[in-house]
PDB file of C-alpha atoms in Angstrom:
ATOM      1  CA  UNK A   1      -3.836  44.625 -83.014  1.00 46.00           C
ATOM      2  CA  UNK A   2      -4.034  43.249 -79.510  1.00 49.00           C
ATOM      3  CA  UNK A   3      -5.753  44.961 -77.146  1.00 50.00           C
ATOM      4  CA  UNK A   4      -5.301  44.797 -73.271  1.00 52.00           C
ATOM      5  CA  UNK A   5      -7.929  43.316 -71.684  1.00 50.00           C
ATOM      6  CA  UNK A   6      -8.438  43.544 -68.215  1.00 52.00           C
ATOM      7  CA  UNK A   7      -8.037  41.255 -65.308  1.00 51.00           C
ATOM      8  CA  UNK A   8     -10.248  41.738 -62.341  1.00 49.00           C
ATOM      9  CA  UNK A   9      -8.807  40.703 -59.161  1.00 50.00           C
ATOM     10  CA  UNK A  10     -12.086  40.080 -57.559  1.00 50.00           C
ATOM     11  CA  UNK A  11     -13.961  37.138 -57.234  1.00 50.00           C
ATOM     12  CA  UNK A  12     -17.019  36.346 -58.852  1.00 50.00           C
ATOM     13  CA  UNK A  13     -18.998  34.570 -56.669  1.00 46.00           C
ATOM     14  CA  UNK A  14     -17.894  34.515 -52.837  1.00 46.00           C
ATOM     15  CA  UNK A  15     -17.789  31.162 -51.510  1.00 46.00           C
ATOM     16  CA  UNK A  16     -18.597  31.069 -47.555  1.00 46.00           C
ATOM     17  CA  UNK A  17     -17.823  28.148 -45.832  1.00 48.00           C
ATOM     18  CA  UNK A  18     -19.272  27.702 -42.161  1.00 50.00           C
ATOM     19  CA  UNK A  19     -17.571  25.168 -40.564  1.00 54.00           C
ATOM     20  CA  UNK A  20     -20.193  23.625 -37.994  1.00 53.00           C
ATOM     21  CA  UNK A  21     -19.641  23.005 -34.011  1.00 60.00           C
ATOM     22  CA  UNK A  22     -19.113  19.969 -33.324  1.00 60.00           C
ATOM     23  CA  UNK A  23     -21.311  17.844 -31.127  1.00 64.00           C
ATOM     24  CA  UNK A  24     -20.833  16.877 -27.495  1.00 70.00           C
ATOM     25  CA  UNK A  25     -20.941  13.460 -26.508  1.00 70.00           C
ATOM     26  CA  UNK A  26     -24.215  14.776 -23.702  1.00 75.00           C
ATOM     27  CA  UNK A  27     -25.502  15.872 -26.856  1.00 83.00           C
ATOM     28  CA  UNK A  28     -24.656  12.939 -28.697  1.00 83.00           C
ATOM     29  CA  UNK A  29     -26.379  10.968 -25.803  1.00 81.00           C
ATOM     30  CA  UNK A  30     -29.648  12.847 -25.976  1.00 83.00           C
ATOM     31  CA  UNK A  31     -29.673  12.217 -29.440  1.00 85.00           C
ATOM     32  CA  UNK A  32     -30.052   8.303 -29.193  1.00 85.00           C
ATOM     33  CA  UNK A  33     -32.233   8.486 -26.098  1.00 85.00           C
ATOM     34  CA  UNK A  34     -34.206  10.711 -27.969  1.00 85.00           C
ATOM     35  CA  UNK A  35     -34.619   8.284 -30.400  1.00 87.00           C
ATOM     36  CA  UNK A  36     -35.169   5.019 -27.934  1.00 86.00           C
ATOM     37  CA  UNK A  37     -38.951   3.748 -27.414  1.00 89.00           C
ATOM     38  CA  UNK A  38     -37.620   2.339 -24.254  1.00 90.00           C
ATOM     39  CA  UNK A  39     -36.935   5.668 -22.662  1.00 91.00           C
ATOM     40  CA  UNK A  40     -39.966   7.232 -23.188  1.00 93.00           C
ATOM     41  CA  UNK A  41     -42.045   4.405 -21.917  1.00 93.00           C
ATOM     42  CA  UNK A  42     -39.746   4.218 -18.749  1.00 92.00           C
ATOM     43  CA  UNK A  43     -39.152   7.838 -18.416  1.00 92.00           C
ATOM     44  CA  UNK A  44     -43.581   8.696 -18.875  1.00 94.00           C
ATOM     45  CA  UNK A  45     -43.856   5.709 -16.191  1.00 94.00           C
ATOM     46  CA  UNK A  46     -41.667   7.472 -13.425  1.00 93.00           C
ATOM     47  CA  UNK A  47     -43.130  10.369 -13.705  1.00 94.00           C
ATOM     48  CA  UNK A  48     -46.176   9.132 -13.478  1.00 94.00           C
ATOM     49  CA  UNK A  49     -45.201   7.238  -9.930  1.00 93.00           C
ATOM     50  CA  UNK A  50     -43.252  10.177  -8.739  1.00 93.00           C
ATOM     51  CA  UNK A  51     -46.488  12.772  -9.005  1.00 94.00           C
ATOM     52  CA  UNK A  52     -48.645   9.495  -7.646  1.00 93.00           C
ATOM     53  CA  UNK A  53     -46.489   9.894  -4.830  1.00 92.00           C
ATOM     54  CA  UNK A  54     -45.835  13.814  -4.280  1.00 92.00           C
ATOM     55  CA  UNK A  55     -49.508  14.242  -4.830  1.00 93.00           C
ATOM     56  CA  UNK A  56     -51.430  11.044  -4.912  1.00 91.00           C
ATOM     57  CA  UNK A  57     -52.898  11.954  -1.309  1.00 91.00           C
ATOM     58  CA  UNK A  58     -54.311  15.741  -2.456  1.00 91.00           C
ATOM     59  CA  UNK A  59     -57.401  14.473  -4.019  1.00 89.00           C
ATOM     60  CA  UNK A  60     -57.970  11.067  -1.332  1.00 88.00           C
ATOM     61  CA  UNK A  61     -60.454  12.294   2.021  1.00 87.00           C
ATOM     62  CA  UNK A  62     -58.482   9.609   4.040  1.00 88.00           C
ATOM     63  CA  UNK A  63     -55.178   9.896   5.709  1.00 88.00           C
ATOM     64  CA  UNK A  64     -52.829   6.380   6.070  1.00 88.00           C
ATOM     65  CA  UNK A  65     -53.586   6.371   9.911  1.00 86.00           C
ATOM     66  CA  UNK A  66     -57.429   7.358   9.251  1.00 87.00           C
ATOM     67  CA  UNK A  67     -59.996   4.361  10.079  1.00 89.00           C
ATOM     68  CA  UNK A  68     -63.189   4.056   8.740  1.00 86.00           C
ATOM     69  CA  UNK A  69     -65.081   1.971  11.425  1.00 84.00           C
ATOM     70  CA  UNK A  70     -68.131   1.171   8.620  1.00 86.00           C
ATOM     71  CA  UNK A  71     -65.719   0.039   6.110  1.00 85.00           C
ATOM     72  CA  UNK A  72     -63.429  -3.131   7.663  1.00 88.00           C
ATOM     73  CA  UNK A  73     -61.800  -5.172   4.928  1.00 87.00           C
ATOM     74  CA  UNK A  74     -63.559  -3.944   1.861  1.00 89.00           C
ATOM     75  CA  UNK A  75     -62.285  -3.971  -1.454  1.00 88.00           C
ATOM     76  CA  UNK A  76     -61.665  -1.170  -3.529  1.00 91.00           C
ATOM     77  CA  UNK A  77     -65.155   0.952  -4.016  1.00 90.00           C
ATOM     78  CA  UNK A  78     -66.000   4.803  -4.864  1.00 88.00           C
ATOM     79  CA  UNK A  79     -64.749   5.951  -1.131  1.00 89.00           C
ATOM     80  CA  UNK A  80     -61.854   3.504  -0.849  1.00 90.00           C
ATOM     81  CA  UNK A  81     -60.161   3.062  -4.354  1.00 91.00           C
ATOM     82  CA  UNK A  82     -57.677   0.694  -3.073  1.00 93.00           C
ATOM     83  CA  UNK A  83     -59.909  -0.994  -0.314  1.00 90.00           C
ATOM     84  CA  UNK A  84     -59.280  -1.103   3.471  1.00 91.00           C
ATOM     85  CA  UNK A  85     -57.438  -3.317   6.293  1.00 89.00           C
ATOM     86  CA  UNK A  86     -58.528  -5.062   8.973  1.00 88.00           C
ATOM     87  CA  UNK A  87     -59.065  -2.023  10.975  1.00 88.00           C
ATOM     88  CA  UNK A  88     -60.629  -0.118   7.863  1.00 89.00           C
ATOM     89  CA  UNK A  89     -57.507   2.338   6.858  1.00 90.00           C
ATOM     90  CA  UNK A  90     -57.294   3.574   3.367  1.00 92.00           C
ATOM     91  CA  UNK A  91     -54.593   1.167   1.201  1.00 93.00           C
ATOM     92  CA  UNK A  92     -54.604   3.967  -0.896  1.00 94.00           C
ATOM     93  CA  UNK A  93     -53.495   6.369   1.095  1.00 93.00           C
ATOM     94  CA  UNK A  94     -51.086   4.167   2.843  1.00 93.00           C
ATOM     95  CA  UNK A  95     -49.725   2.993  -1.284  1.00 94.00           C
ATOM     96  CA  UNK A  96     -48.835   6.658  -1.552  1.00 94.00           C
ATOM     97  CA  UNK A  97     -46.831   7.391   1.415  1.00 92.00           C
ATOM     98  CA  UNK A  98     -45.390   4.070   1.142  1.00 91.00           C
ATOM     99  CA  UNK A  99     -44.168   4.879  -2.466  1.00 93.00           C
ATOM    100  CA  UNK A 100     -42.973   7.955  -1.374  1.00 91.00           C
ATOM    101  CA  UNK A 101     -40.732   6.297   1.275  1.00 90.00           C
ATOM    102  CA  UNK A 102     -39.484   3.578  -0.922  1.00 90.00           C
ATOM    103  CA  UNK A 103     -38.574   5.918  -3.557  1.00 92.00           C
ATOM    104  CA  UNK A 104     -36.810   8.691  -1.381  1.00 92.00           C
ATOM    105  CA  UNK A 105     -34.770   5.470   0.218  1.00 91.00           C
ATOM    106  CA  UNK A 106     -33.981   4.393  -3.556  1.00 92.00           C
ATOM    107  CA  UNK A 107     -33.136   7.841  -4.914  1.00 93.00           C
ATOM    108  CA  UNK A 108     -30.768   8.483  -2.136  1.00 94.00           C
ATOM    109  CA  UNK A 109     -28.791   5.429  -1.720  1.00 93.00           C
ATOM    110  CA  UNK A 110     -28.413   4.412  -5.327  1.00 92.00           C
ATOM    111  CA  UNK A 111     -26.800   7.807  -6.829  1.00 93.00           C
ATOM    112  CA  UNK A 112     -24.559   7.954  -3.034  1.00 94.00           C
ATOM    113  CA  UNK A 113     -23.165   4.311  -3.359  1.00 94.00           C
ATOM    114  CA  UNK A 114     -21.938   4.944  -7.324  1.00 93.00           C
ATOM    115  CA  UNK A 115     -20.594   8.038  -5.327  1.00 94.00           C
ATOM    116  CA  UNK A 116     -18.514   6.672  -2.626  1.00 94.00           C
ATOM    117  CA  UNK A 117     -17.847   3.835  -5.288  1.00 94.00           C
ATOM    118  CA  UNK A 118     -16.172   6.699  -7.617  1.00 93.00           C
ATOM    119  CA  UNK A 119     -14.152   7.964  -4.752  1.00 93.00           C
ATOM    120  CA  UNK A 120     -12.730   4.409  -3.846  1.00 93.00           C
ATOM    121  CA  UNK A 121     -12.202   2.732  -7.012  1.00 93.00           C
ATOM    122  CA  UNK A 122     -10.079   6.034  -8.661  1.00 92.00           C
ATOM    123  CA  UNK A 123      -8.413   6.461  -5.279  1.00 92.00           C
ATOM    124  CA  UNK A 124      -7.335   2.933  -5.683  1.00 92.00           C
ATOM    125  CA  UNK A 125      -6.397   2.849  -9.553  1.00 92.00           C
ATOM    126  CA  UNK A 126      -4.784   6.385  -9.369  1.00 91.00           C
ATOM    127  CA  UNK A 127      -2.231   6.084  -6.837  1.00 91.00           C
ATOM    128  CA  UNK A 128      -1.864   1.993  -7.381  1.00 87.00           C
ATOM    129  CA  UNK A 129       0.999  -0.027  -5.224  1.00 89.00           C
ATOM    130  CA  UNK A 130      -0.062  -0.277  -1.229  1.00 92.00           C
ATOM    131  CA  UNK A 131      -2.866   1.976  -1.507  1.00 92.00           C
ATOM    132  CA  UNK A 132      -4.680  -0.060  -4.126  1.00 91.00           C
ATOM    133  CA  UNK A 133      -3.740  -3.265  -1.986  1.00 93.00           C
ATOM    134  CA  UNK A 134      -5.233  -2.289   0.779  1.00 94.00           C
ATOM    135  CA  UNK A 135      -8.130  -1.186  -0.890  1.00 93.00           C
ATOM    136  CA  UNK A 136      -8.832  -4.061  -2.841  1.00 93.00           C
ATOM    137  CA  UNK A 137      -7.807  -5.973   0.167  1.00 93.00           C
ATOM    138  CA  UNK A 138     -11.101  -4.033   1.569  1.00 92.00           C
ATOM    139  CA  UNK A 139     -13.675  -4.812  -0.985  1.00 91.00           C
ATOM    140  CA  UNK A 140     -13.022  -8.304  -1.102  1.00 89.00           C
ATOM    141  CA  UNK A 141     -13.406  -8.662   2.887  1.00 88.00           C
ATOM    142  CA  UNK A 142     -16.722  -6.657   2.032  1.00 86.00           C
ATOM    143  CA  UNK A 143     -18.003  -8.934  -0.932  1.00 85.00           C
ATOM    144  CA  UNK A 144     -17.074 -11.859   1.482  1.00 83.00           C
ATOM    145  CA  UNK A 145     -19.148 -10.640   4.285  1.00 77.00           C
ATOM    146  CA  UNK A 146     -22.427 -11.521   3.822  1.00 74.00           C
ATOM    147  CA  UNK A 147     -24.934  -8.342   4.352  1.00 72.00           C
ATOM    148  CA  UNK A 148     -27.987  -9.837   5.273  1.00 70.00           C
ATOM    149  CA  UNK A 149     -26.458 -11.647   8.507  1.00 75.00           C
ATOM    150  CA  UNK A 150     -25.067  -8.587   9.540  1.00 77.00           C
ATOM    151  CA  UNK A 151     -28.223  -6.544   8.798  1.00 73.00           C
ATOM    152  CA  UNK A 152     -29.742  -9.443  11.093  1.00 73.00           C
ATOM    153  CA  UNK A 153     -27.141  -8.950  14.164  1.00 76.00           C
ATOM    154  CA  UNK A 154     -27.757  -5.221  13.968  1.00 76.00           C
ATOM    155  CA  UNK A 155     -31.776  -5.253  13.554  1.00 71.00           C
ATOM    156  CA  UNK A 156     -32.496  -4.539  17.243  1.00 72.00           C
ATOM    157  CA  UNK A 157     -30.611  -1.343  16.728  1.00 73.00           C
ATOM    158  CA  UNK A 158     -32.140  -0.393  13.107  1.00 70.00           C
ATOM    159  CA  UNK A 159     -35.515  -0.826  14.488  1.00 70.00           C
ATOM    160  CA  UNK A 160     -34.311   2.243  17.050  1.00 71.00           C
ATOM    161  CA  UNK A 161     -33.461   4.612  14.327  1.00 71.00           C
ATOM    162  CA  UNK A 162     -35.135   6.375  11.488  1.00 76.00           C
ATOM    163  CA  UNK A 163     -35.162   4.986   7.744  1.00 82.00           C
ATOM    164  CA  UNK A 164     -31.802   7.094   7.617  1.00 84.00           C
ATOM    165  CA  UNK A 165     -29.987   4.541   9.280  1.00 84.00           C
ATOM    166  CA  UNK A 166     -31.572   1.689   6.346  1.00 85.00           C
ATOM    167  CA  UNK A 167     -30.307   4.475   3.655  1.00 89.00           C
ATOM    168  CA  UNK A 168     -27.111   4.384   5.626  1.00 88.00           C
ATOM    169  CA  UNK A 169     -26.389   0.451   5.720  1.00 87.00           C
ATOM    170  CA  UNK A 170     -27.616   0.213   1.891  1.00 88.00           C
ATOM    171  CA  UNK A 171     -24.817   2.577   1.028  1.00 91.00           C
ATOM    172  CA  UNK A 172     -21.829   0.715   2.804  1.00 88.00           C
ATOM    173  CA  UNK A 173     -22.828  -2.453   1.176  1.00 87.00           C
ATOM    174  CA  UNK A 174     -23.729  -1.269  -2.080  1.00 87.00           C
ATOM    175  CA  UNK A 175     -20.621   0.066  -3.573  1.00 91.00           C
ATOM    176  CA  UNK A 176     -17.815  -2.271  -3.931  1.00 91.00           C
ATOM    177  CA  UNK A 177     -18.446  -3.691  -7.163  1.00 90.00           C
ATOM    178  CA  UNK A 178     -18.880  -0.365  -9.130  1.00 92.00           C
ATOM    179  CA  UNK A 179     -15.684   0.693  -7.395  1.00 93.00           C
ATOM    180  CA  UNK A 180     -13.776  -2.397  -8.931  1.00 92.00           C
ATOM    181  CA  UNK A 181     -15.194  -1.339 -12.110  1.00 92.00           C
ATOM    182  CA  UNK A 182     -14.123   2.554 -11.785  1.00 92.00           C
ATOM    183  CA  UNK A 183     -10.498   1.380 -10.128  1.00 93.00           C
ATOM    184  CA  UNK A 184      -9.693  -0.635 -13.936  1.00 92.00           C
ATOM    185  CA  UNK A 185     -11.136   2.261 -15.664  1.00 91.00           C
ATOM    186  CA  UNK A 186      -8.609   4.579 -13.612  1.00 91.00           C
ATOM    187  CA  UNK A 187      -5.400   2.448 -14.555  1.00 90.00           C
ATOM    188  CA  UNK A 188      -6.078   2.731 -18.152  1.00 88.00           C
ATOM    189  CA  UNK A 189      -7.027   6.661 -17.544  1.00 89.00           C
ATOM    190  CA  UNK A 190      -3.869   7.853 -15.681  1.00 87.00           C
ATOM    191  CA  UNK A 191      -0.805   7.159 -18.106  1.00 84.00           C
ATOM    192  CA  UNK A 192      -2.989   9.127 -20.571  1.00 88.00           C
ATOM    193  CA  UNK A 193      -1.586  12.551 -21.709  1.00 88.00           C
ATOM    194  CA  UNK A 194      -3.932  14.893 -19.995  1.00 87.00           C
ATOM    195  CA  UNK A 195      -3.509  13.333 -16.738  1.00 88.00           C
ATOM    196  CA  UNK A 196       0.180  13.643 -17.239  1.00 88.00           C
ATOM    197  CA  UNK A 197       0.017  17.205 -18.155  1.00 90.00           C
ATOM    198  CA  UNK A 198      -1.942  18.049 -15.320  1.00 87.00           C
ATOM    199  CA  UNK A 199       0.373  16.013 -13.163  1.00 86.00           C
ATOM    200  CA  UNK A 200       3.545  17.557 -14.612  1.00 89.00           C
ATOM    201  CA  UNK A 201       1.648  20.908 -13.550  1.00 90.00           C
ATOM    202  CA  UNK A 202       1.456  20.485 -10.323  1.00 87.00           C
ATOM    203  CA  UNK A 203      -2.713  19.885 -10.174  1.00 86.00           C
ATOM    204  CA  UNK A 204      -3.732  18.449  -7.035  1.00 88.00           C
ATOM    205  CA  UNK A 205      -4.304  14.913  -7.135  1.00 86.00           C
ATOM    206  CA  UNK A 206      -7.865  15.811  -5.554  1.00 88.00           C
ATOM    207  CA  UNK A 207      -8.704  18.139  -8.590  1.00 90.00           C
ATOM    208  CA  UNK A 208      -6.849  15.477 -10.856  1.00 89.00           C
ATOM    209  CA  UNK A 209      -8.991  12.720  -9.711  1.00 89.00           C
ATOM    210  CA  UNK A 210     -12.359  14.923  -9.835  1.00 87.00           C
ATOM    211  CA  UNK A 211     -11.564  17.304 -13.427  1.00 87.00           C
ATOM    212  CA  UNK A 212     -10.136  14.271 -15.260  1.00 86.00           C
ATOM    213  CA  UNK A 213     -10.822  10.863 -13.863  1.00 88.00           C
ATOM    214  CA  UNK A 214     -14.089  10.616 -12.408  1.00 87.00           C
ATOM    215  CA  UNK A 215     -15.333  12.671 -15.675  1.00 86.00           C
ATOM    216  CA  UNK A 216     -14.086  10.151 -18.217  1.00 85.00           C
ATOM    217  CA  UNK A 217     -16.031   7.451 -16.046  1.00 87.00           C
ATOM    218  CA  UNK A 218     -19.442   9.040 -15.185  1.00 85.00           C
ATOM    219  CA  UNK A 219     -20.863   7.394 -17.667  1.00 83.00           C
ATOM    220  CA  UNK A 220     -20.541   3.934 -16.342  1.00 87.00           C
ATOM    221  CA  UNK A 221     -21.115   5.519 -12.951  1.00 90.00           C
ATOM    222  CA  UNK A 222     -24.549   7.690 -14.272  1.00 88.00           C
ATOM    223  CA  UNK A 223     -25.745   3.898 -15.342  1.00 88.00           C
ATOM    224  CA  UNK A 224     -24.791   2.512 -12.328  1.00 90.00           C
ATOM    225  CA  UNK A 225     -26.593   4.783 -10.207  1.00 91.00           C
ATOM    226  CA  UNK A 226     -29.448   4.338 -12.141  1.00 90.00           C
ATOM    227  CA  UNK A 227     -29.638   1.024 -11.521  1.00 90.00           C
ATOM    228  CA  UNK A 228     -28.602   1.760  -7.735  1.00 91.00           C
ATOM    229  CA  UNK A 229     -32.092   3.401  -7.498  1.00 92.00           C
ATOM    230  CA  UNK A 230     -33.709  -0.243  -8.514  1.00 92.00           C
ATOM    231  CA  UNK A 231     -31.460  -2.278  -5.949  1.00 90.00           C
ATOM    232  CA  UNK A 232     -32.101   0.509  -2.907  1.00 91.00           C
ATOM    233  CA  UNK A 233     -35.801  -0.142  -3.451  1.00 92.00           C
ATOM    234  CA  UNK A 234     -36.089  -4.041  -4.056  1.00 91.00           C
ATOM    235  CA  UNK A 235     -33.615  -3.920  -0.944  1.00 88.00           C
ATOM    236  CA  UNK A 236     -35.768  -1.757   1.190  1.00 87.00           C
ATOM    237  CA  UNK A 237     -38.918  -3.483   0.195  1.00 90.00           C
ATOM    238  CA  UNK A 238     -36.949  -7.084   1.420  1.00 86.00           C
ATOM    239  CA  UNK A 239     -35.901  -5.741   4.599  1.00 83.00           C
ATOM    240  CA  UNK A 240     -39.182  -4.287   5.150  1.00 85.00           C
ATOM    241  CA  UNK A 241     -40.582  -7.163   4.336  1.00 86.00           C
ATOM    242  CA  UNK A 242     -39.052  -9.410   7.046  1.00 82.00           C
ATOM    243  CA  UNK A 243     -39.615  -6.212   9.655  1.00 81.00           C
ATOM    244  CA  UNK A 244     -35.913  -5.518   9.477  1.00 79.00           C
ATOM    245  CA  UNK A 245     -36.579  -2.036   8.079  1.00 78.00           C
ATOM    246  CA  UNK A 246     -39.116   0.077   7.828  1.00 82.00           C
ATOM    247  CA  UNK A 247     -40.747  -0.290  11.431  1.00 78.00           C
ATOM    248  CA  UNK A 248     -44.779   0.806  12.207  1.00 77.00           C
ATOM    249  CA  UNK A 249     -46.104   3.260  12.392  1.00 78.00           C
ATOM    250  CA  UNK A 250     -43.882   4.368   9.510  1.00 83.00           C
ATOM    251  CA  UNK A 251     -45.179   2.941   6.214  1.00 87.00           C
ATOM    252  CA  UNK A 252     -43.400   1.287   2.871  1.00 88.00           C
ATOM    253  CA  UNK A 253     -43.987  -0.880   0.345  1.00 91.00           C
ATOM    254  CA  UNK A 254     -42.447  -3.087   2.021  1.00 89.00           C
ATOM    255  CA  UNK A 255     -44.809  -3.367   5.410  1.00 89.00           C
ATOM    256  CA  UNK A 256     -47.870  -3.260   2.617  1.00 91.00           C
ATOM    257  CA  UNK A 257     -46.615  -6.431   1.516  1.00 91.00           C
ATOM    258  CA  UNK A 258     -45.753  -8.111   4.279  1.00 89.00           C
ATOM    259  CA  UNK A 259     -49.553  -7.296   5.737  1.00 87.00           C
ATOM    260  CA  UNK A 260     -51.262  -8.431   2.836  1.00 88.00           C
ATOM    261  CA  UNK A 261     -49.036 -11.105   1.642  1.00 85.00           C
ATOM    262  CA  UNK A 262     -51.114 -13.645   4.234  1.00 82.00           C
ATOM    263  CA  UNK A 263     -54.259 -12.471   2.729  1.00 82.00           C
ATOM    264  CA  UNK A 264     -53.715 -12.310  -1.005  1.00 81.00           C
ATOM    265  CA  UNK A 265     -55.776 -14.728  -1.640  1.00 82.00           C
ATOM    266  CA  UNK A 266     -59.018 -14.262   0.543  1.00 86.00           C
ATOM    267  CA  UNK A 267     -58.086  -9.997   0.426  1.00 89.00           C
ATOM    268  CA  UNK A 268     -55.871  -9.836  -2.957  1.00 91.00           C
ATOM    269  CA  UNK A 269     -56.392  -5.845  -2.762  1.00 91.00           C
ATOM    270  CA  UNK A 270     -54.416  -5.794   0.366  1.00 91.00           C
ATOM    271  CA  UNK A 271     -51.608  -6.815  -1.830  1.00 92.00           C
ATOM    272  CA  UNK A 272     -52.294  -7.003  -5.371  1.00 92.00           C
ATOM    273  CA  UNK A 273     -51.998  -2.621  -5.315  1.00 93.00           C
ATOM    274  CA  UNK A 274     -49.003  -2.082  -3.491  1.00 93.00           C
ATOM    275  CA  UNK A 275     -46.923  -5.052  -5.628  1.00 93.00           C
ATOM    276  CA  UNK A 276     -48.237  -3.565  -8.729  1.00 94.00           C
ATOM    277  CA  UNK A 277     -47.478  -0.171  -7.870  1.00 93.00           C
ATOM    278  CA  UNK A 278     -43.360  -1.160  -6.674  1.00 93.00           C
ATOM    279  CA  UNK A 279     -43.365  -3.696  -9.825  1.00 93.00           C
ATOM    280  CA  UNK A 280     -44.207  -0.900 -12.852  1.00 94.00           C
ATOM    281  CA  UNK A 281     -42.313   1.764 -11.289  1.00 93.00           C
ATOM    282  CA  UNK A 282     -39.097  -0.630 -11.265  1.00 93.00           C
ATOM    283  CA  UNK A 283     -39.996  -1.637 -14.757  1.00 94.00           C
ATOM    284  CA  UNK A 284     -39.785   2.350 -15.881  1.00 93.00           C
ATOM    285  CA  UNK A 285     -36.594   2.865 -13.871  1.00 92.00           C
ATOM    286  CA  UNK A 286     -35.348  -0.530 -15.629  1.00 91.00           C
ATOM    287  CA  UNK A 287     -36.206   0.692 -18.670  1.00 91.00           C
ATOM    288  CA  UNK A 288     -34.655   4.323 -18.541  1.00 90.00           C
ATOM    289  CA  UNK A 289     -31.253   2.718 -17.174  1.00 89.00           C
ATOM    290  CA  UNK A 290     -31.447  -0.081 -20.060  1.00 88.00           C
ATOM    291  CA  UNK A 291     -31.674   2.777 -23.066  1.00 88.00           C
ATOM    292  CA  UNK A 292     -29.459   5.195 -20.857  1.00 87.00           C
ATOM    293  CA  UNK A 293     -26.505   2.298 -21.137  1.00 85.00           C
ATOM    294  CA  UNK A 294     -27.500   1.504 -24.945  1.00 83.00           C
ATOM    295  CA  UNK A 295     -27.325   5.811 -25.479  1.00 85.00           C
ATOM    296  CA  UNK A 296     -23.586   5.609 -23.818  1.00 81.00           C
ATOM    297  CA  UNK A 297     -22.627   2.193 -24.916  1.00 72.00           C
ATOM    298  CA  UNK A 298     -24.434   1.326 -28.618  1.00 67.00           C
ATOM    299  CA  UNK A 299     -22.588  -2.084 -29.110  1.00 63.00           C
ATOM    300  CA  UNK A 300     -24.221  -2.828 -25.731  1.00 57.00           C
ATOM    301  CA  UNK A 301     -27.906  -3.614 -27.248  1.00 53.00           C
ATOM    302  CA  UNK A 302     -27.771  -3.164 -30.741  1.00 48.00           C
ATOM    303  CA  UNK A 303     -31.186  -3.356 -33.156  1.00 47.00           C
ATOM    304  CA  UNK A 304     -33.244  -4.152 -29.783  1.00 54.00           C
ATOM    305  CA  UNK A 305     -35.610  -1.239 -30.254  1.00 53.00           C
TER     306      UNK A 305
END
């Protein structure tokens, strides 16, 4: 005799499935820088050389201008780490404020050129026809021009204004190539279907250019400016150098070198400290912008660390 047997509708075991986030690319990012040698050794570097130069002078007795009469042209001892000039100032103490003018010059007019450089170049590959003429008619003059003859015609007035006006001339001549780069980036962005669905409703081109464009090219532009920080200094330090920048009684790395370039050999602390101190902190900023492109770009240095 059959017998009913019955059914139960509910499940034995309840199966939860939790469907993870998924990850952003800045995530994604942190995840291989995280995971780069490179970065740490640059990154540990700069912050090393940025508290040398925010606080380097809070546990040195002597000022830059200070002159120890008793100590003229020693080398580096318990009082005077780095040594003394000719007219017995601290090298130390003039190292410090000199890295922290080099560094403020680099910080600023690296990151402002990839700036001005994203403004250009998507102005340029967004609206295309005249426009983009004339602005690539502009670069090229630019490019063509060369910088350090003008930066020679207009020394007399440089050396009458602050380091402002050396941040100033780095950042008009320090942009064009990025902004090529960013303008063929822009033509391949704007026919995509975002843009055109922003365009179709009726979004600014200003807020198209900065919520769409510019975003889907600041990662070129965060490596770029990076590197901008590098060029600024090495281009300071050159000016400097040939007493086209930095004028006394202001101090860089640059005037350190070109004071104890003629002495290096007899003196070598007069220069040996200050080139050593500009060299490893471009190294660690070299390094951080080298695994920054290989975190955004990983067929750009693969199996290197």
């Amino acid at each position: 005799m059959a017998t009913d047997i019955p059914i139960s509708t509910e499940p034995d075991t309840e199966v939860v499935t939790k469907r993870s986030k998924p990850t952003s690319r800045a995530m994604l990012i942190w995840r291989r820088l995280r995971s780069t040698p490179r970065f740490w050794v640059g990154g540990i570097l700069l912050a090393f050389f940025v508290l040398f130069a925010l606080f380097g002078n809070t546990i040195n007795i002597y000022s830059p201008t200070d002159q120890d009469v008793f100590a003229l042209n020693e080398g580096p001892s318990a009082q005077h780490w780095f040594g003394t000039n000719t007219i017995g100032q601290d090298i130390y103490a003039q190292t410090v404020v000199g890295l922290q003018k080099s560094l403020l010059i680099g910080i600023i007019a690296g990151p402002c050129a990839s700036i001005l450089a994203a403004i250009i170049g998507s102005t340029a590959g967004y609206f295309g026809g005249r426009v983009e003429t004339i602005i690539v008619w502009f670069i090229n003059l630019l490019l063509v021009l060369p910088s350090f003859f003008i930066l020679v015609l207009m020394a007399p007035l440089l050396r009458q204004l602050s380091w402002t006006a050396i941040v100033v001339f780095l950042v008009l001549f320090g942009w064009m190539i990025m902004a090529q780069v960013v303008r063929n980036q822009t033509k391949a962005i704007k026919d995509r279907d975002f843009v055109r669905a922003a365009r179709y409703m009726g979004v600014s081109t200003p807020k198209i250019l900065s919520r769409h464009i510019i975003p889907n090219v600041a990662s070129i532009l965060i490596v770029d400016a990076t590197l901008g920080v590098v060029s600024a200094i090495l281009a300071e330090t050159s000016l400097s150098y040939f007493n086209l920048g930095i004028q006394k009684p202001d101090v860089s790395i640059g005037t350190l070198l070109a004071e104890g370039s003629g002495a290096a050999a007899t003196r070598p602390w007069l220069f040996v400290f200050p080139a050593g101190v500009l060299v490893l902190m471009l190294f660690a900023i070299s390094l951080m912008a080298d695994a920054l492109r290989d975190a955004i770009d990983p067929t750009s240095g693969v199996n290197r660390d």
